[in-house]
């Protein structure tokens, strides 16, 4: 017979792993009554325009910059300037006649997201009230800034938009898009609806310039994960990050396994680097009775999707051998996760290519396991993700 202490520890381990399977569904059911009584907003074009700095960062590659700028210049908005930070790039082919586009090439290699952002800030042509961060492979919807304005008009100082897939040509890209839909639903729409904050996604996000500068004034970020450090700094201050579901940015999805491994190695490494911030926010939330900090802290503790799924599967298999009743509970938890995942996918007008790609989930998880094995060298992997899908905004919205 197993010692009671061993049983206690084993039970605790299972709870720590297993709650991740059912937490999204719990959040959804708490959100549902709020959603039913809440009125849908429309972005009011009568709101006075703010002054935006649109920061576009590129590292080593500039091939997609013309398409990015083309989409930005088609915005239904007048008061903005675009700052392209071409870090370690050949800019000889980049020519822009529009005076709203400022091309910057740092004298020395920065190789850092926040470094590029602050380089742009130091070269602002005027004192912009707001800034928004766009990746060099993104395209922005015409109403992107209009939608952001709605939330800034409500007093928010940080807003995350919706990153929609720009390409679905491979099963990897489609599964990457499915993952984004899942996280945008639970870590964006639902979490924000529960009076907490949307998690940041790295691009398609906007802030007051003062807040962004204040968050990083005493912090130097190396490697991937600046968005994780930033969201912690914002929520730590008692502020909420709004989720602007209609502020759409089209983002290039990872289409090759080699890219997937490199990208996920950096992302997984950044989770291990910053997940402990969740404990700090939970503590703050309890002390200050702040639901935003409490819920956000709980979400920060959740490991990447594939990690807790694999750990949960291991627990299920072990319990099939030693405790059939607990195995049955694990089976129920897996059903809850699949149910919750299904809700996130069907709530959007999801492309059929994404549904068809779901059969390749085991292969997708396999490459993420490879990524996990390479996290020790993640910070040495090039910060540049290869981009190759040239599309114009008209190809996506028409």
Short mmCIF file of C-alpha atoms in Angstrom, two decimals:
data_model
loop_
_atom_site.label_atom_id
_atom_site.label_comp_id
_atom_site.label_asym_id
_atom_site.label_seq_id
_atom_site.Cartn_x
_atom_site.Cartn_y
_atom_site.Cartn_z
CA UNK A 1 0.00 0.00 0.00
CA UNK A 2 1.27 3.46 -0.93
CA UNK A 3 2.29 5.78 1.86
CA UNK A 4 -0.30 8.56 2.52
CA UNK A 5 2.31 11.27 1.88
CA UNK A 6 3.07 9.81 -1.56
CA UNK A 7 -0.66 9.66 -2.33
CA UNK A 8 -1.05 13.28 -1.22
CA UNK A 9 1.86 14.47 -3.39
CA UNK A 10 0.60 12.47 -6.39
CA UNK A 11 -2.90 13.93 -5.97
CA UNK A 12 -1.50 17.46 -5.71
CA UNK A 13 0.58 16.98 -8.87
CA UNK A 14 -2.50 15.80 -10.76
CA UNK A 15 -4.55 18.80 -9.62
CA UNK A 16 -1.79 21.23 -10.65
CA UNK A 17 -1.68 19.63 -14.11
CA UNK A 18 -5.34 18.79 -14.60
CA UNK A 19 -6.98 22.11 -13.77
CA UNK A 20 -5.58 23.46 -17.04
CA UNK A 21 -7.91 21.12 -18.94
CA UNK A 22 -11.10 22.46 -17.36
CA UNK A 23 -10.22 26.07 -16.51
CA UNK A 24 -11.11 27.51 -19.95
CA UNK A 25 -14.58 25.94 -19.79
CA UNK A 26 -15.08 27.25 -16.24
CA UNK A 27 -14.14 30.74 -17.42
CA UNK A 28 -16.53 30.38 -20.36
CA UNK A 29 -19.52 29.49 -18.17
CA UNK A 30 -18.81 32.45 -15.85
CA UNK A 31 -18.51 34.69 -18.92
CA UNK A 32 -21.70 33.48 -20.62
CA UNK A 33 -24.26 35.43 -18.54
CA UNK A 34 -22.13 38.59 -18.87
CA UNK A 35 -22.03 38.12 -22.63
CA UNK A 36 -25.80 37.64 -22.86
CA UNK A 37 -26.59 40.96 -21.16
CA UNK A 38 -23.72 42.96 -22.62
CA UNK A 39 -24.41 45.07 -25.68
CA UNK A 40 -22.16 44.79 -28.70
CA UNK A 41 -20.16 47.90 -29.38
CA UNK A 42 -19.60 49.61 -32.67
CA UNK A 43 -16.47 51.70 -33.07
CA UNK A 44 -17.69 55.29 -33.08
CA UNK A 45 -16.11 57.25 -35.88
CA UNK A 46 -17.27 60.45 -34.14
CA UNK A 47 -14.56 59.90 -31.50
CA UNK A 48 -11.79 62.48 -32.09
CA UNK A 49 -8.73 60.92 -33.69
CA UNK A 50 -5.70 60.30 -31.53
CA UNK A 51 -2.13 60.76 -32.69
CA UNK A 52 -0.58 57.33 -33.36
CA UNK A 53 2.99 56.23 -33.93
CA UNK A 54 2.83 52.97 -35.89
CA UNK A 55 6.09 51.12 -35.23
CA UNK A 56 7.00 48.44 -37.78
CA UNK A 57 9.99 46.34 -36.78
CA UNK A 58 12.11 44.29 -39.18
CA UNK A 59 15.21 42.21 -38.50
CA UNK A 60 17.41 41.06 -41.42
CA UNK A 61 14.42 40.79 -43.79
CA UNK A 62 12.51 43.57 -45.53
CA UNK A 63 10.85 41.72 -48.43
CA UNK A 64 7.33 42.11 -47.02
CA UNK A 65 7.68 45.71 -45.80
CA UNK A 66 6.11 47.28 -48.94
CA UNK A 67 2.91 45.23 -48.44
CA UNK A 68 2.80 46.15 -44.73
CA UNK A 69 3.13 49.85 -45.49
CA UNK A 70 0.60 49.63 -48.31
CA UNK A 71 -2.00 48.26 -45.88
CA UNK A 72 -1.16 50.92 -43.26
CA UNK A 73 -1.51 53.77 -45.73
CA UNK A 74 -5.02 52.50 -46.57
CA UNK A 75 -6.20 52.92 -42.98
CA UNK A 76 -9.45 54.81 -42.48
CA UNK A 77 -7.55 57.23 -40.31
CA UNK A 78 -5.63 60.44 -40.80
CA UNK A 79 -3.51 61.18 -37.75
CA UNK A 80 -0.53 58.83 -37.70
CA UNK A 81 3.09 58.44 -38.69
CA UNK A 82 4.78 55.14 -39.55
CA UNK A 83 8.25 54.37 -38.19
CA UNK A 84 10.03 51.45 -39.86
CA UNK A 85 12.97 50.19 -37.81
CA UNK A 86 15.06 48.12 -40.25
CA UNK A 87 17.54 46.47 -37.88
CA UNK A 88 20.50 44.77 -39.58
CA UNK A 89 18.69 45.13 -42.93
CA UNK A 90 19.59 46.14 -46.46
CA UNK A 91 17.23 49.05 -47.12
CA UNK A 92 18.45 49.94 -50.61
CA UNK A 93 15.22 48.65 -52.18
CA UNK A 94 12.88 50.38 -49.72
CA UNK A 95 11.54 53.59 -51.24
CA UNK A 96 8.47 55.41 -49.91
CA UNK A 97 7.14 58.66 -51.30
CA UNK A 98 4.53 59.23 -48.59
CA UNK A 99 5.90 61.68 -46.02
CA UNK A 100 4.07 59.82 -43.23
CA UNK A 101 6.54 56.94 -43.59
CA UNK A 102 9.85 57.35 -41.75
CA UNK A 103 12.51 54.74 -42.54
CA UNK A 104 15.08 54.17 -39.78
CA UNK A 105 18.18 51.99 -39.94
CA UNK A 106 20.07 51.75 -36.63
CA UNK A 107 23.81 52.34 -36.88
CA UNK A 108 24.52 49.26 -34.76
CA UNK A 109 22.65 45.94 -34.61
CA UNK A 110 19.95 45.99 -31.90
CA UNK A 111 18.55 42.43 -32.26
CA UNK A 112 15.82 43.18 -29.73
CA UNK A 113 12.12 43.96 -30.04
CA UNK A 114 12.06 46.50 -27.23
CA UNK A 115 15.35 47.95 -28.43
CA UNK A 116 13.83 48.59 -31.86
CA UNK A 117 10.70 50.09 -30.28
CA UNK A 118 12.73 52.51 -28.17
CA UNK A 119 14.90 53.37 -31.17
CA UNK A 120 11.71 54.42 -32.97
CA UNK A 121 10.49 56.35 -29.91
CA UNK A 122 13.77 58.26 -29.73
CA UNK A 123 13.25 59.29 -33.37
CA UNK A 124 9.59 60.38 -33.09
CA UNK A 125 8.89 63.42 -35.26
CA UNK A 126 6.31 64.61 -32.75
CA UNK A 127 5.02 63.75 -29.30
CA UNK A 128 2.66 60.88 -30.17
CA UNK A 129 0.07 60.12 -27.51
CA UNK A 130 -0.28 56.47 -28.59
CA UNK A 131 1.88 53.85 -30.25
CA UNK A 132 0.99 50.56 -31.88
CA UNK A 133 3.37 47.73 -32.71
CA UNK A 134 3.20 45.89 -36.03
CA UNK A 135 5.47 43.08 -37.24
CA UNK A 136 7.13 43.17 -40.65
CA UNK A 137 4.95 40.27 -41.88
CA UNK A 138 1.63 41.80 -40.75
CA UNK A 139 -1.13 43.50 -42.69
CA UNK A 140 -3.60 45.78 -40.93
CA UNK A 141 -7.34 46.04 -41.54
CA UNK A 142 -8.65 49.42 -42.71
CA UNK A 143 -10.46 50.06 -39.41
CA UNK A 144 -7.63 48.93 -37.15
CA UNK A 145 -6.97 52.31 -35.54
CA UNK A 146 -10.68 53.20 -35.42
CA UNK A 147 -11.33 50.07 -33.36
CA UNK A 148 -8.41 50.79 -31.05
CA UNK A 149 -9.72 54.31 -30.49
CA UNK A 150 -12.96 52.97 -29.03
CA UNK A 151 -11.11 51.33 -26.14
CA UNK A 152 -8.75 54.24 -25.57
CA UNK A 153 -11.81 56.50 -25.39
CA UNK A 154 -13.06 54.32 -22.51
CA UNK A 155 -9.89 55.07 -20.56
CA UNK A 156 -7.81 51.96 -21.28
CA UNK A 157 -4.09 52.51 -21.69
CA UNK A 158 -3.28 49.16 -23.32
CA UNK A 159 -5.20 47.31 -26.04
CA UNK A 160 -4.59 43.98 -27.79
CA UNK A 161 -6.08 43.53 -31.24
CA UNK A 162 -7.04 40.31 -33.03
CA UNK A 163 -4.32 38.51 -34.99
CA UNK A 164 -5.89 36.66 -37.87
CA UNK A 165 -4.05 34.20 -40.11
CA UNK A 166 -2.65 35.61 -43.34
CA UNK A 167 -1.78 32.21 -44.78
CA UNK A 168 -3.28 28.74 -44.36
CA UNK A 169 -1.44 26.93 -47.13
CA UNK A 170 0.09 24.20 -44.97
CA UNK A 171 -1.21 22.08 -42.10
CA UNK A 172 1.34 23.74 -39.79
CA UNK A 173 0.06 27.21 -40.66
CA UNK A 174 -3.56 26.11 -40.22
CA UNK A 175 -2.84 24.53 -36.82
CA UNK A 176 -0.92 27.64 -35.79
CA UNK A 177 -4.03 29.62 -36.74
CA UNK A 178 -6.25 27.25 -34.70
CA UNK A 179 -3.99 27.82 -31.71
CA UNK A 180 -4.33 31.59 -32.13
CA UNK A 181 -8.13 31.32 -32.32
CA UNK A 182 -8.15 29.30 -29.09
CA UNK A 183 -5.93 31.76 -27.22
CA UNK A 184 -7.69 34.86 -28.56
CA UNK A 185 -10.99 33.42 -27.39
CA UNK A 186 -10.02 32.37 -23.86
CA UNK A 187 -7.04 34.64 -23.11
CA UNK A 188 -8.55 37.59 -24.93
CA UNK A 189 -12.32 37.74 -25.26
CA UNK A 190 -13.27 35.63 -22.21
CA UNK A 191 -10.58 36.88 -19.83
CA UNK A 192 -11.27 40.52 -20.68
CA UNK A 193 -15.00 39.86 -20.37
CA UNK A 194 -14.42 38.58 -16.82
CA UNK A 195 -12.98 42.00 -15.88
CA UNK A 196 -9.39 40.82 -16.20
CA UNK A 197 -6.94 41.53 -19.03
CA UNK A 198 -6.25 40.12 -22.46
CA UNK A 199 -2.81 38.55 -22.85
CA UNK A 200 -0.49 40.30 -25.29
CA UNK A 201 0.43 38.64 -28.59
CA UNK A 202 3.60 40.46 -29.66
CA UNK A 203 2.02 42.57 -32.39
CA UNK A 204 -1.34 44.15 -33.18
CA UNK A 205 -1.23 45.84 -29.79
CA UNK A 206 -1.30 49.49 -28.75
CA UNK A 207 -0.41 51.54 -25.68
CA UNK A 208 -0.15 55.07 -24.47
CA UNK A 209 3.43 56.06 -25.19
CA UNK A 210 3.97 57.05 -21.56
CA UNK A 211 2.83 53.66 -20.27
CA UNK A 212 5.07 51.75 -22.67
CA UNK A 213 8.10 53.83 -21.71
CA UNK A 214 7.30 53.56 -18.01
CA UNK A 215 7.00 49.75 -18.13
CA UNK A 216 10.51 49.30 -19.52
CA UNK A 217 12.35 52.23 -17.95
CA UNK A 218 14.10 49.95 -15.43
CA UNK A 219 13.92 46.68 -17.37
CA UNK A 220 16.15 45.41 -20.18
CA UNK A 221 14.61 42.53 -22.14
CA UNK A 222 16.91 40.07 -23.88
CA UNK A 223 15.66 37.31 -26.17
CA UNK A 224 12.02 36.48 -26.85
CA UNK A 225 9.13 37.27 -24.56
CA UNK A 226 9.01 41.06 -24.33
CA UNK A 227 5.22 40.85 -24.53
CA UNK A 228 5.17 38.59 -21.44
CA UNK A 229 7.30 41.04 -19.49
CA UNK A 230 5.18 43.95 -20.71
CA UNK A 231 1.81 42.43 -19.80
CA UNK A 232 3.08 41.68 -16.30
CA UNK A 233 4.27 45.27 -15.85
CA UNK A 234 0.90 46.62 -16.99
CA UNK A 235 -1.29 44.38 -14.84
CA UNK A 236 1.08 44.82 -11.88
CA UNK A 237 0.20 48.52 -12.00
CA UNK A 238 -3.48 47.67 -11.55
CA UNK A 239 -4.29 48.45 -15.19
CA UNK A 240 -6.32 46.26 -17.54
CA UNK A 241 -5.41 45.30 -21.10
CA UNK A 242 -8.47 45.62 -23.32
CA UNK A 243 -9.25 43.13 -26.07
CA UNK A 244 -10.32 44.74 -29.36
CA UNK A 245 -11.76 41.83 -31.33
CA UNK A 246 -12.42 43.94 -34.41
CA UNK A 247 -8.98 45.60 -34.51
CA UNK A 248 -7.66 43.03 -36.97
CA UNK A 249 -4.05 42.41 -37.91
CA UNK A 250 -3.27 39.67 -40.43
CA UNK A 251 -0.28 37.67 -39.22
CA UNK A 252 1.88 35.20 -41.13
CA UNK A 253 1.65 31.72 -39.66
CA UNK A 254 4.53 29.27 -39.41
CA UNK A 255 4.37 27.01 -42.46
CA UNK A 256 7.55 24.89 -42.23
CA UNK A 257 8.58 22.47 -39.45
CA UNK A 258 12.06 24.01 -39.17
CA UNK A 259 10.51 27.42 -38.58
CA UNK A 260 8.07 25.93 -36.10
CA UNK A 261 10.85 24.37 -34.02
CA UNK A 262 12.92 27.56 -33.90
CA UNK A 263 9.98 29.82 -33.12
CA UNK A 264 8.47 27.56 -30.46
CA UNK A 265 11.86 27.05 -28.78
CA UNK A 266 12.02 30.80 -28.18
CA UNK A 267 8.39 30.96 -27.03
CA UNK A 268 8.66 27.99 -24.66
CA UNK A 269 11.88 29.41 -23.24
CA UNK A 270 10.13 32.72 -22.60
CA UNK A 271 7.32 30.95 -20.72
CA UNK A 272 9.82 29.29 -18.36
CA UNK A 273 11.51 32.68 -17.94
CA UNK A 274 8.36 34.61 -17.01
CA UNK A 275 5.73 32.19 -15.66
CA UNK A 276 6.68 32.92 -12.03
CA UNK A 277 5.18 36.39 -12.52
CA UNK A 278 1.86 34.60 -12.20
CA UNK A 279 2.51 33.89 -8.51
CA UNK A 280 3.34 37.55 -7.91
CA UNK A 281 0.10 38.70 -9.54
CA UNK A 282 -2.00 36.14 -7.65
CA UNK A 283 -0.49 37.40 -4.39
CA UNK A 284 -1.20 41.02 -5.38
CA UNK A 285 -4.72 40.13 -6.47
CA UNK A 286 -5.51 38.46 -3.14
CA UNK A 287 -3.98 41.25 -1.04
CA UNK A 288 -5.67 44.05 -3.00
CA UNK A 289 -8.85 42.07 -3.80
CA UNK A 290 -8.16 42.73 -7.49
CA UNK A 291 -9.92 40.26 -9.83
CA UNK A 292 -7.84 41.47 -12.78
CA UNK A 293 -4.52 40.56 -11.15
CA UNK A 294 -5.85 37.33 -9.65
CA UNK A 295 -7.28 35.84 -12.86
CA UNK A 296 -4.39 37.08 -14.99
CA UNK A 297 -1.90 35.55 -12.57
CA UNK A 298 -3.67 32.19 -12.79
CA UNK A 299 -3.49 32.29 -16.59
CA UNK A 300 0.23 33.16 -16.55
CA UNK A 301 0.95 29.94 -14.63
CA UNK A 302 -0.52 27.79 -17.40
CA UNK A 303 2.19 26.05 -19.44
CA UNK A 304 2.10 25.92 -23.25
CA UNK A 305 -0.82 23.90 -24.58
CA UNK A 306 1.13 20.84 -25.70
CA UNK A 307 2.99 20.52 -22.38
CA UNK A 308 -0.06 20.24 -20.16
CA UNK A 309 -1.79 18.00 -22.71
CA UNK A 310 1.13 15.55 -22.68
CA UNK A 311 1.39 15.65 -18.88
CA UNK A 312 -2.36 15.09 -18.60
CA UNK A 313 -2.17 12.12 -20.96
CA UNK A 314 0.62 10.60 -18.85
CA UNK A 315 -1.53 11.01 -15.72
CA UNK A 316 -4.47 9.35 -17.48
CA UNK A 317 -2.37 6.35 -18.55
CA UNK A 318 -0.87 5.90 -15.07
CA UNK A 319 -4.32 6.03 -13.46
CA UNK A 320 -5.72 3.46 -15.88
CA UNK A 321 -3.22 1.07 -14.30
CA UNK A 322 -3.52 2.09 -10.63
CA UNK A 323 -6.82 3.92 -10.11
CA UNK A 324 -9.62 3.44 -12.68
CA UNK A 325 -11.94 5.92 -10.93
CA UNK A 326 -9.36 8.73 -11.14
CA UNK A 327 -8.70 7.70 -14.74
CA UNK A 328 -12.40 8.26 -15.40
CA UNK A 329 -12.13 11.76 -13.89
CA UNK A 330 -9.18 12.45 -16.21
CA UNK A 331 -11.27 11.27 -19.15
CA UNK A 332 -14.02 13.72 -18.17
CA UNK A 333 -11.41 16.49 -17.94
CA UNK A 334 -10.16 15.68 -21.47
CA UNK A 335 -13.73 15.78 -22.76
CA UNK A 336 -14.13 19.21 -21.11
CA UNK A 337 -10.96 20.41 -22.84
CA UNK A 338 -12.11 19.16 -26.25
CA UNK A 339 -15.51 20.77 -25.66
CA UNK A 340 -13.87 24.05 -24.72
CA UNK A 341 -11.52 23.91 -27.72
CA UNK A 342 -14.49 23.24 -29.98
CA UNK A 343 -16.36 26.25 -28.60
CA UNK A 344 -13.40 28.51 -29.38
CA UNK A 345 -13.13 27.25 -32.95
CA UNK A 346 -16.81 27.34 -33.91
CA UNK A 347 -17.54 30.77 -32.40
CA UNK A 348 -15.69 32.32 -35.34
CA UNK A 349 -16.33 31.87 -39.04
CA UNK A 350 -13.40 29.45 -39.11
CA UNK A 351 -11.87 28.51 -42.44
CA UNK A 352 -12.50 24.84 -43.44
CA UNK A 353 -8.73 24.44 -43.93
CA UNK A 354 -8.32 24.85 -40.17
CA UNK A 355 -10.87 22.12 -39.44
CA UNK A 356 -9.15 19.77 -41.88
CA UNK A 357 -5.76 20.45 -40.32
CA UNK A 358 -6.85 19.18 -36.88
CA UNK A 359 -6.02 15.58 -37.85
CA UNK A 360 -2.36 16.67 -37.91
CA UNK A 361 -2.32 17.74 -34.26
CA UNK A 362 -0.06 14.78 -33.22
CA UNK A 363 2.55 15.83 -35.79
CA UNK A 364 2.29 19.45 -34.62
CA UNK A 365 2.82 18.36 -31.00
CA UNK A 366 5.80 16.22 -32.02
CA UNK A 367 7.63 19.25 -33.43
CA UNK A 368 6.82 21.23 -30.31
CA UNK A 369 8.41 18.47 -28.22
CA UNK A 370 11.52 18.89 -30.39
CA UNK A 371 11.28 22.63 -29.63
CA UNK A 372 11.14 21.88 -25.91
CA UNK A 373 14.37 19.88 -26.16
CA UNK A 374 16.10 22.88 -27.74
CA UNK A 375 15.08 25.60 -25.28
CA UNK A 376 18.56 25.72 -23.71
CA UNK A 377 19.87 27.21 -26.94
CA UNK A 378 16.71 29.23 -27.68
CA UNK A 379 18.30 32.62 -26.99
CA UNK A 380 21.10 31.78 -29.44
CA UNK A 381 18.63 31.06 -32.24
CA UNK A 382 18.26 33.95 -34.66
CA UNK A 383 15.53 36.37 -33.61
CA UNK A 384 14.46 36.61 -37.25
CA UNK A 385 11.60 34.38 -38.34
CA UNK A 386 11.64 33.80 -42.09
CA UNK A 387 8.69 35.37 -43.89
CA UNK A 388 7.75 34.38 -47.41
CA UNK A 389 4.00 34.89 -47.95
CA UNK A 390 3.51 38.02 -50.03
CA UNK A 391 -0.10 39.13 -49.91
CA UNK A 392 -1.95 42.39 -50.14
CA UNK A 393 -4.79 43.43 -47.86
CA UNK A 394 -7.28 43.20 -50.73
CA UNK A 395 -6.49 39.47 -51.06
CA UNK A 396 -7.70 38.90 -47.50
CA UNK A 397 -10.71 41.17 -47.02
CA UNK A 398 -12.39 40.65 -50.39
#
